[in-house]
Short mmCIF file of C-alpha atoms in Angstrom, two decimals:
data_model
loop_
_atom_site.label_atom_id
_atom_site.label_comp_id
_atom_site.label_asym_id
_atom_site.label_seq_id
_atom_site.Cartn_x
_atom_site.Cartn_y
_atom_site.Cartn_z
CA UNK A 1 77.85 -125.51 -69.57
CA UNK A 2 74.87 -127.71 -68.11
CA UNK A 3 75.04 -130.03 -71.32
CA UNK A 4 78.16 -131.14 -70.51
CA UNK A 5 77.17 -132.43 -67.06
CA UNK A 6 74.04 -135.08 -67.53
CA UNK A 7 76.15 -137.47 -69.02
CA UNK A 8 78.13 -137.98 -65.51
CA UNK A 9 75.43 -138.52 -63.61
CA UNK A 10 73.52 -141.51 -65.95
CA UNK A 11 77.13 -143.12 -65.60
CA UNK A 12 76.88 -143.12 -61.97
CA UNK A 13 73.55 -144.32 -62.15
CA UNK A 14 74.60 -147.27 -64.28
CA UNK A 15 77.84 -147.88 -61.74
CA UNK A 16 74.84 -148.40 -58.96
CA UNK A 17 73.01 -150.32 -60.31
CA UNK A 18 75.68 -153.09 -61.87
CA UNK A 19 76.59 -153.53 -57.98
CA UNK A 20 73.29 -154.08 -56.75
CA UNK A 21 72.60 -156.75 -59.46
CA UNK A 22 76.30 -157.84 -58.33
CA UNK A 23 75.59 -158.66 -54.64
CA UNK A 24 71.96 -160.08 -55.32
CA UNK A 25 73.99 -162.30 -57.66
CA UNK A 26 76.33 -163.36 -55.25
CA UNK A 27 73.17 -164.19 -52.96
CA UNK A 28 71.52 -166.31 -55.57
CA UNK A 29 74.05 -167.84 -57.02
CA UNK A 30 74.37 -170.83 -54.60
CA UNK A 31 70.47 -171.85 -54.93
CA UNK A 32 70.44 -171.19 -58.42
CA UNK A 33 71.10 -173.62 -61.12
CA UNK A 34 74.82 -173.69 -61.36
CA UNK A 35 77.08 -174.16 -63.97
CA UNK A 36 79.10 -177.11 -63.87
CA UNK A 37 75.67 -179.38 -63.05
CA UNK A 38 74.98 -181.04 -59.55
CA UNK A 39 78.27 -181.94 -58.10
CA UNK A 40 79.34 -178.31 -58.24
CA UNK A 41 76.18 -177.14 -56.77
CA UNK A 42 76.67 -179.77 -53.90
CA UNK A 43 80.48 -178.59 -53.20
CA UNK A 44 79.15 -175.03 -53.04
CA UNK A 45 76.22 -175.77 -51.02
CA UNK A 46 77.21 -178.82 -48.61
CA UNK A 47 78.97 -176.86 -46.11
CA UNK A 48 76.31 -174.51 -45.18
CA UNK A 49 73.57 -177.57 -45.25
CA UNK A 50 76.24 -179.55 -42.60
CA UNK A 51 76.23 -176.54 -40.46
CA UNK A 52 72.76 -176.30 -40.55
CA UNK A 53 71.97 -180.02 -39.64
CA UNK A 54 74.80 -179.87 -36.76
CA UNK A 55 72.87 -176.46 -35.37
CA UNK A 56 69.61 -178.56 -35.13
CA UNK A 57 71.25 -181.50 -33.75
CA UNK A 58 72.78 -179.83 -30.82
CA UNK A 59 69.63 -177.52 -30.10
CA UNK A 60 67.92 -180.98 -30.03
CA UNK A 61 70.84 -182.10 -27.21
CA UNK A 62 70.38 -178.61 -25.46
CA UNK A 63 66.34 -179.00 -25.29
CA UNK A 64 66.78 -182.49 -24.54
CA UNK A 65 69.40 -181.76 -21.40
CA UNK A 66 66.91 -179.16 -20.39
CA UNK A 67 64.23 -181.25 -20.37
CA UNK A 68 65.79 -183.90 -17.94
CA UNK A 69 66.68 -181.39 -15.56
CA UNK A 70 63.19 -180.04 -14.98
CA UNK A 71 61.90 -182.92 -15.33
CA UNK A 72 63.78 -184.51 -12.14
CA UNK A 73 63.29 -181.47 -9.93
CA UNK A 74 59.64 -181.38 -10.35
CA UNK A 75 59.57 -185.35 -9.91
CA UNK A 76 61.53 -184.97 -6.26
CA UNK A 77 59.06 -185.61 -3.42
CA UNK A 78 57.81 -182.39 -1.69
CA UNK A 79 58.42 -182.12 1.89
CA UNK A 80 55.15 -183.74 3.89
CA UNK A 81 53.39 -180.39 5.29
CA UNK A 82 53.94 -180.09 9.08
CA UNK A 83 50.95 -181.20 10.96
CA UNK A 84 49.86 -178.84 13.56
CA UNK A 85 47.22 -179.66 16.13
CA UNK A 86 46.27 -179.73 19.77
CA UNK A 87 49.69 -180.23 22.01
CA UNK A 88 49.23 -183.45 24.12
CA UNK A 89 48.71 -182.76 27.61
CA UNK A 90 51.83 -182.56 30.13
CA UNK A 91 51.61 -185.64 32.98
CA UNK A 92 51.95 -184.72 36.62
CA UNK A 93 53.94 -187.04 37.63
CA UNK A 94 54.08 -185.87 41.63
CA UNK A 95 50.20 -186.48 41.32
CA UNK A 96 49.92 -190.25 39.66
CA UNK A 97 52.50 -190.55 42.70
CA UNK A 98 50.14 -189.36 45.36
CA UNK A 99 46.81 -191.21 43.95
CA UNK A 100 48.37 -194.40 44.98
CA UNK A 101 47.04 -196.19 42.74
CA UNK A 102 48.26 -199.58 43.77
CA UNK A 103 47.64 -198.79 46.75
CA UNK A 104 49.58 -198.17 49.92
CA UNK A 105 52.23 -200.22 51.34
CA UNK A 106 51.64 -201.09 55.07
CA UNK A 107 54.63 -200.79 57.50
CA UNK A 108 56.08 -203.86 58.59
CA UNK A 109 55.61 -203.87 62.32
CA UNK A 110 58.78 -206.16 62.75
CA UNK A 111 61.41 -203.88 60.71
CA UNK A 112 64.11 -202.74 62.41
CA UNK A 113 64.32 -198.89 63.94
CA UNK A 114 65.82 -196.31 61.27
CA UNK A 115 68.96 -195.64 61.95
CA UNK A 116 69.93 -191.91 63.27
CA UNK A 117 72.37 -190.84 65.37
CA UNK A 118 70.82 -187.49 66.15
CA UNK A 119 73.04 -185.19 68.43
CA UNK A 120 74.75 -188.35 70.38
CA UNK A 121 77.66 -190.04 69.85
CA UNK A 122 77.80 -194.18 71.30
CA UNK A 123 80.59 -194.35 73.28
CA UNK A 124 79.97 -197.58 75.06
CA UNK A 125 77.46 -200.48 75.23
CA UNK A 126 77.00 -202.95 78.60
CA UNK A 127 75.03 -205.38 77.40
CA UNK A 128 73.42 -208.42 78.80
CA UNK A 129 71.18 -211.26 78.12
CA UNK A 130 67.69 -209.02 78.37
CA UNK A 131 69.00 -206.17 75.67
CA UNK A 132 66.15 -203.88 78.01
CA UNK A 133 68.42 -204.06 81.29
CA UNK A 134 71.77 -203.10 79.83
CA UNK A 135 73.48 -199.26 80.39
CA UNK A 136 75.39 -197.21 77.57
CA UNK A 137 77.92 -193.95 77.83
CA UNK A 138 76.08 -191.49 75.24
CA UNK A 139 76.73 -187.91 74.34
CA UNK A 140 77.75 -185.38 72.12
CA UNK A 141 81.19 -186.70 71.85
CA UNK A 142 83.23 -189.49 73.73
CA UNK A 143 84.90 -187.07 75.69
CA UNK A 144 81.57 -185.79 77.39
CA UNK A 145 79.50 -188.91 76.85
CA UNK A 146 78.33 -189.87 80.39
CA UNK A 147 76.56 -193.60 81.69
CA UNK A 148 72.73 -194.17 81.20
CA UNK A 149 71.00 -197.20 82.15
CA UNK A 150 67.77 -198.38 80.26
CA UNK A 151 64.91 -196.52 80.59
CA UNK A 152 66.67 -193.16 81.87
CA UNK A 153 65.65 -189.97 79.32
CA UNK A 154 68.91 -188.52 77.66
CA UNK A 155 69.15 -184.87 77.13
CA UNK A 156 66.74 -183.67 74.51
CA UNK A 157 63.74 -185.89 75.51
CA UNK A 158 65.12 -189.31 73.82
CA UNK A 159 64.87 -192.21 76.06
CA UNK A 160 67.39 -195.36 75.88
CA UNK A 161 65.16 -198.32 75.28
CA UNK A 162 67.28 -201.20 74.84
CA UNK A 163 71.15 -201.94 74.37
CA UNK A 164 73.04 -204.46 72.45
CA UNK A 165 76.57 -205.51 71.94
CA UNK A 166 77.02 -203.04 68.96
CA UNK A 167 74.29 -200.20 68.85
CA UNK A 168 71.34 -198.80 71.41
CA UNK A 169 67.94 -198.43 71.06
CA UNK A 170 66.50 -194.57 71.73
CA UNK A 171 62.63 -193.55 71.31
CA UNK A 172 62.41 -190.23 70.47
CA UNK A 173 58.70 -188.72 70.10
CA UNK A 174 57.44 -191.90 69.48
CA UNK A 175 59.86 -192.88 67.19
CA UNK A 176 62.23 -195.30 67.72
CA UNK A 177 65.89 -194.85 66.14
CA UNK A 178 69.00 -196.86 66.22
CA UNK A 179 72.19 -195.48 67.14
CA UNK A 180 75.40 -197.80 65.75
CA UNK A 181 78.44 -198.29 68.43
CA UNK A 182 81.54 -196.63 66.04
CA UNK A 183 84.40 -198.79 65.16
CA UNK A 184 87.73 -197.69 63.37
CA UNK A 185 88.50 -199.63 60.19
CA UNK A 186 91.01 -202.38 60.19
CA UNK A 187 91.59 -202.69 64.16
CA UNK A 188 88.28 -203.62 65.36
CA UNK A 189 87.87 -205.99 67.51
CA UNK A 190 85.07 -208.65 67.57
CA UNK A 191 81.34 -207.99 68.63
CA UNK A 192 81.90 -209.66 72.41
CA UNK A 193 78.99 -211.72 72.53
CA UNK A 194 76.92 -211.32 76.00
CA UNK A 195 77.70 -214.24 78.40
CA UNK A 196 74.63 -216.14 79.60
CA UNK A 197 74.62 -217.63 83.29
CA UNK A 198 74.85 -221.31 83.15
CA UNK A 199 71.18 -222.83 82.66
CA UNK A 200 71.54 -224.43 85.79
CA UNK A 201 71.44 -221.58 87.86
CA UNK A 202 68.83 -219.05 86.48
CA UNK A 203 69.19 -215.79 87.44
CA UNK A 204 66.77 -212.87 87.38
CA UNK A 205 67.20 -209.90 85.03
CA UNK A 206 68.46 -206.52 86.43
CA UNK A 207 67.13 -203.31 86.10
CA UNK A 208 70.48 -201.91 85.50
CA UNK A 209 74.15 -202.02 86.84
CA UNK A 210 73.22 -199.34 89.37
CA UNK A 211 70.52 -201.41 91.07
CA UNK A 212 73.36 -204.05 91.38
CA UNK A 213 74.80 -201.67 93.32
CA UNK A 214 72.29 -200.52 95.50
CA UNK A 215 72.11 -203.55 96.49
CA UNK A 216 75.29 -204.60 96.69
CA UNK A 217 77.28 -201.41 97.52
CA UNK A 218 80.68 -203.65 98.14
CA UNK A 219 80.17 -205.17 95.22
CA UNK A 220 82.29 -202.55 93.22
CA UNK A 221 85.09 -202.59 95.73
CA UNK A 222 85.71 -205.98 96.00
CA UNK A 223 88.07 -207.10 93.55
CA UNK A 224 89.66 -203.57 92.70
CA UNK A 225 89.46 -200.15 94.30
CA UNK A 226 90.03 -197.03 91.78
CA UNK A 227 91.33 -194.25 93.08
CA UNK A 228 91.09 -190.39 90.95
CA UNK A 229 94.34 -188.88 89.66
CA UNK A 230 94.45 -185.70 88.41
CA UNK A 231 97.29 -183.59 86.63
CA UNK A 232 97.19 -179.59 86.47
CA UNK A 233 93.47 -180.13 87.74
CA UNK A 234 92.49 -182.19 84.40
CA UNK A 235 91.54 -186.07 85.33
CA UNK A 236 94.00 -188.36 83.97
CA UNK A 237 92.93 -191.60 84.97
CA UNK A 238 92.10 -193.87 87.92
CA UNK A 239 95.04 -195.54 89.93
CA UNK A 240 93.67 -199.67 90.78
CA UNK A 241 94.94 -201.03 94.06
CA UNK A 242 93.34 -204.39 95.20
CA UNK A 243 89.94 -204.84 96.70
CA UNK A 244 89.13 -207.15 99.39
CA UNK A 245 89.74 -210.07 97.23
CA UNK A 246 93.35 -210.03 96.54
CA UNK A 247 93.57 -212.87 94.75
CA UNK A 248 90.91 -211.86 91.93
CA UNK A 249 92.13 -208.34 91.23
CA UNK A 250 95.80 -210.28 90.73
CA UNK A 251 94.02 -212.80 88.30
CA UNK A 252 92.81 -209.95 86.22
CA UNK A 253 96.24 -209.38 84.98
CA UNK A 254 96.81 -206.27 87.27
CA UNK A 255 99.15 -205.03 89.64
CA UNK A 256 98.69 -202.43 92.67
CA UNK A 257 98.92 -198.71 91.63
CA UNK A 258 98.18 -199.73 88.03
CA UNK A 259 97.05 -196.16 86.34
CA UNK A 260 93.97 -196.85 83.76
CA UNK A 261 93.88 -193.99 81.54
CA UNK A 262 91.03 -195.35 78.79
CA UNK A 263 89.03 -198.26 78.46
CA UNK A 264 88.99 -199.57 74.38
CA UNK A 265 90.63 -196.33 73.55
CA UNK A 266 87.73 -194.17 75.23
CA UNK A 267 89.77 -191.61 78.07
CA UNK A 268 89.13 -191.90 81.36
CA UNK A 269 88.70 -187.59 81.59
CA UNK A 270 85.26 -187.68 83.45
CA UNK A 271 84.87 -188.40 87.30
CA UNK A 272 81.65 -190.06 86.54
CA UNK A 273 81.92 -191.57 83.36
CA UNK A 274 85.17 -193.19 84.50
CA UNK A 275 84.25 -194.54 87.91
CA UNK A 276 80.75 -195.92 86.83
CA UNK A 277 82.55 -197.27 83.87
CA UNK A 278 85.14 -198.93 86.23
CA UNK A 279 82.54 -200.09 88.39
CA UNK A 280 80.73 -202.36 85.87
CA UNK A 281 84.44 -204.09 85.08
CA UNK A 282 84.50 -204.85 88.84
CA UNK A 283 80.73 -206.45 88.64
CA UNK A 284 81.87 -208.66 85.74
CA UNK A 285 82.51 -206.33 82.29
CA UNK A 286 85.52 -207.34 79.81
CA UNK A 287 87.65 -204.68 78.25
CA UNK A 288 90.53 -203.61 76.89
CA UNK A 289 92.41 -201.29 79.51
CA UNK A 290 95.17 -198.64 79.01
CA UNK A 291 97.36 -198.74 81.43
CA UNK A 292 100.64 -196.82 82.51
CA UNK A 293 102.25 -199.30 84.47
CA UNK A 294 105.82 -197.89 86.35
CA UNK A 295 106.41 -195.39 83.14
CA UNK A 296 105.73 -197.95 80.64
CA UNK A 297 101.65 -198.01 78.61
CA UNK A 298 100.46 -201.67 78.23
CA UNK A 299 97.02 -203.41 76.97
CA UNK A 300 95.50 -205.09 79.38
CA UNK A 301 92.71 -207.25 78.81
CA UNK A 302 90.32 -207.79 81.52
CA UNK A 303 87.61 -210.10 81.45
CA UNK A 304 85.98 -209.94 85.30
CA UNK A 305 82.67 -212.25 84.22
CA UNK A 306 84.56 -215.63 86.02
CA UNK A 307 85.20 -214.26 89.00
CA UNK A 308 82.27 -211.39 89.52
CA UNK A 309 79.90 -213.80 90.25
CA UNK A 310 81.16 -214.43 93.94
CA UNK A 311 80.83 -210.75 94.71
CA UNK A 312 77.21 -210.80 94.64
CA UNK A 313 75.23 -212.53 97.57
CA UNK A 314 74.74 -216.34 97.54
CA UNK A 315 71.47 -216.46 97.67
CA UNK A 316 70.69 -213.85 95.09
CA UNK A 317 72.52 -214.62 91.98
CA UNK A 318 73.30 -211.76 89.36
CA UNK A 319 73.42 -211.98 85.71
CA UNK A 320 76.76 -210.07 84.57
CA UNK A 321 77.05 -207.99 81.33
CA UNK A 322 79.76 -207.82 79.36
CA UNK A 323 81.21 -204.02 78.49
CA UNK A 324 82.17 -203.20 75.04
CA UNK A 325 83.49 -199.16 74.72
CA UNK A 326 83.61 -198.03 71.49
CA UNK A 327 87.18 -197.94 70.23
#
């Protein structure tokens, strides 16, 4: 029974074998010498040689491609390192300041007074020629300013100095300041500009309207003669009759019984304010009066400074102011 089997197995040795031979065939067939000659051994073998040439020519394009892109980030510029060192040193300004190192400016003695207007309000200017022998009505508001001649101390220490048409003079601690005469925008009137006695006739400077006065107590009364009115115990005004000269209180433009209830706008709602204020018109002030004439209010304007000089004494001529109240 075992004869019969050998010969089986040598053919399936033999069957193994003719396929190996078969596929190493196949293998070496193409680089072999072929039958046929060279132009069948080029149709067999030029496709695989033209996909071997295009293989190398695009790894040659890949390497290439690679190449250039390396190539330009390495040859971009780095960044310049930051440079670190000592910080500069800060500048104090506010010190450079204070070493003054152009040195110091001098004050210019002939500059005019800083302007402050402090806790008063300028109601009123009487000036004349001399700007130190004039009076003002000062105070914390028009309605309680009150009449101070030149040189008399204001409450709070400050002294009135001088006076001009449009602003006053006060000295404070040393310190002189200038306090502006206020004016509503649009109806101002002019700056009225001092009248000077004829050169002719020079006159000698007053101390102030008060001294006038003094020393001339009918000098108030005679062109006009204001008398108080009051309503519900509140000063309205002052009523004007005529003073011993008729004929000058008529030329003023006024009529007996005439009730002046402000001066430039300014009330007439103080006793004193109003009468001293009515008392330098009579002397020779100019001003625009309120009146309440019969029912009806005018404006008046008074200019006294023609006829005031013949209430003062012959033989000792006056210099008369004019009055400007702030509007």
């Amino acid at each position: 029974m075992a004869q019969p089997a050998r010969p089986a197995a040598r053919r399936g040795t033999s069957r193994a074998g003719q396929v190996r031979m078969s596929l190493i065939d196949r293998i070496r067939a193409p680089f072999g010498p072929a039958a046929g000659g060279p132009a069948a051994a080029l149709i067999r073998t030029g496709p695989l040689a033209a996909a071997a040439v295009a293989i190398l020519v695009l790894a040659g394009q890949l390497a290439s491609l690679a190449w250039r892109l390396f190539a330009d980030d390495e040859s971009a510029p780095a960044a310049p390192p930051a440079i670190t060192g000592p910080a500069a040193p800060a500048f104090d300004v506010a010190s450079i300041v204070n070493a003054h190192l152009f040195g110091v400016t001098a004050a210019d003695p002939n500059a005019a007074p800083e302007a402050a207007a402090g806790n008063f309000v300028l109601a009123g200017t009487l000036a004349g020629r001399d700007p130190e022998q004039g009076w003002a009505i000062l105070g914390p508001n028009q309605q309680a300013a009150r009449l101070y001649a030149t040189g008399a101390t204001l409450p709070g220490g400050a002294r009135l100095i001088a006076v001009y048409a449009d602003r006053v003079i006060l000295e404070r601690g040393g310190r002189r300041e200038s306090l502006l005469l206020p004016r509503l925008s649009g109806g101002a009137r002019p700056l009225p500009v001092a009248r000077a006695a004829p050169a002719a006739a020079p006159v000698p400077p007053l101390d102030n309207v008060r001294e006038l006065l003094a020393r001339n107590p009918g000098a108030g009364t005679e062109i006009l003669r204001p008398q108080p009115v009051f309503t519900g115990g509140q000063l309205r005004g002052y009523r004007l009759y005529p003073g011993r000269n008729r004929q000058q209180f008529t030329s003023l433009g006024l009529q007996p019984g005439d009730l002046v209830t402000a001066i430039n706008g300014a009330p007439l709602d103080d006793p004193n304010r109003g009468l001293e204020a009515l008392q330098g018109l009579a002397i020779g002030g100019a001003a625009t009066l309120t009146i309440d004439r019969n029912g009806q209010v005018q404006q008046v304007s008074v200019d006294a400074s023609a006829v005031a000089p013949q209430t003062a004494p012959a033989d000792n001529p006056v210099q008369m102011p004019s009055l400007d109240v702030a509007e």
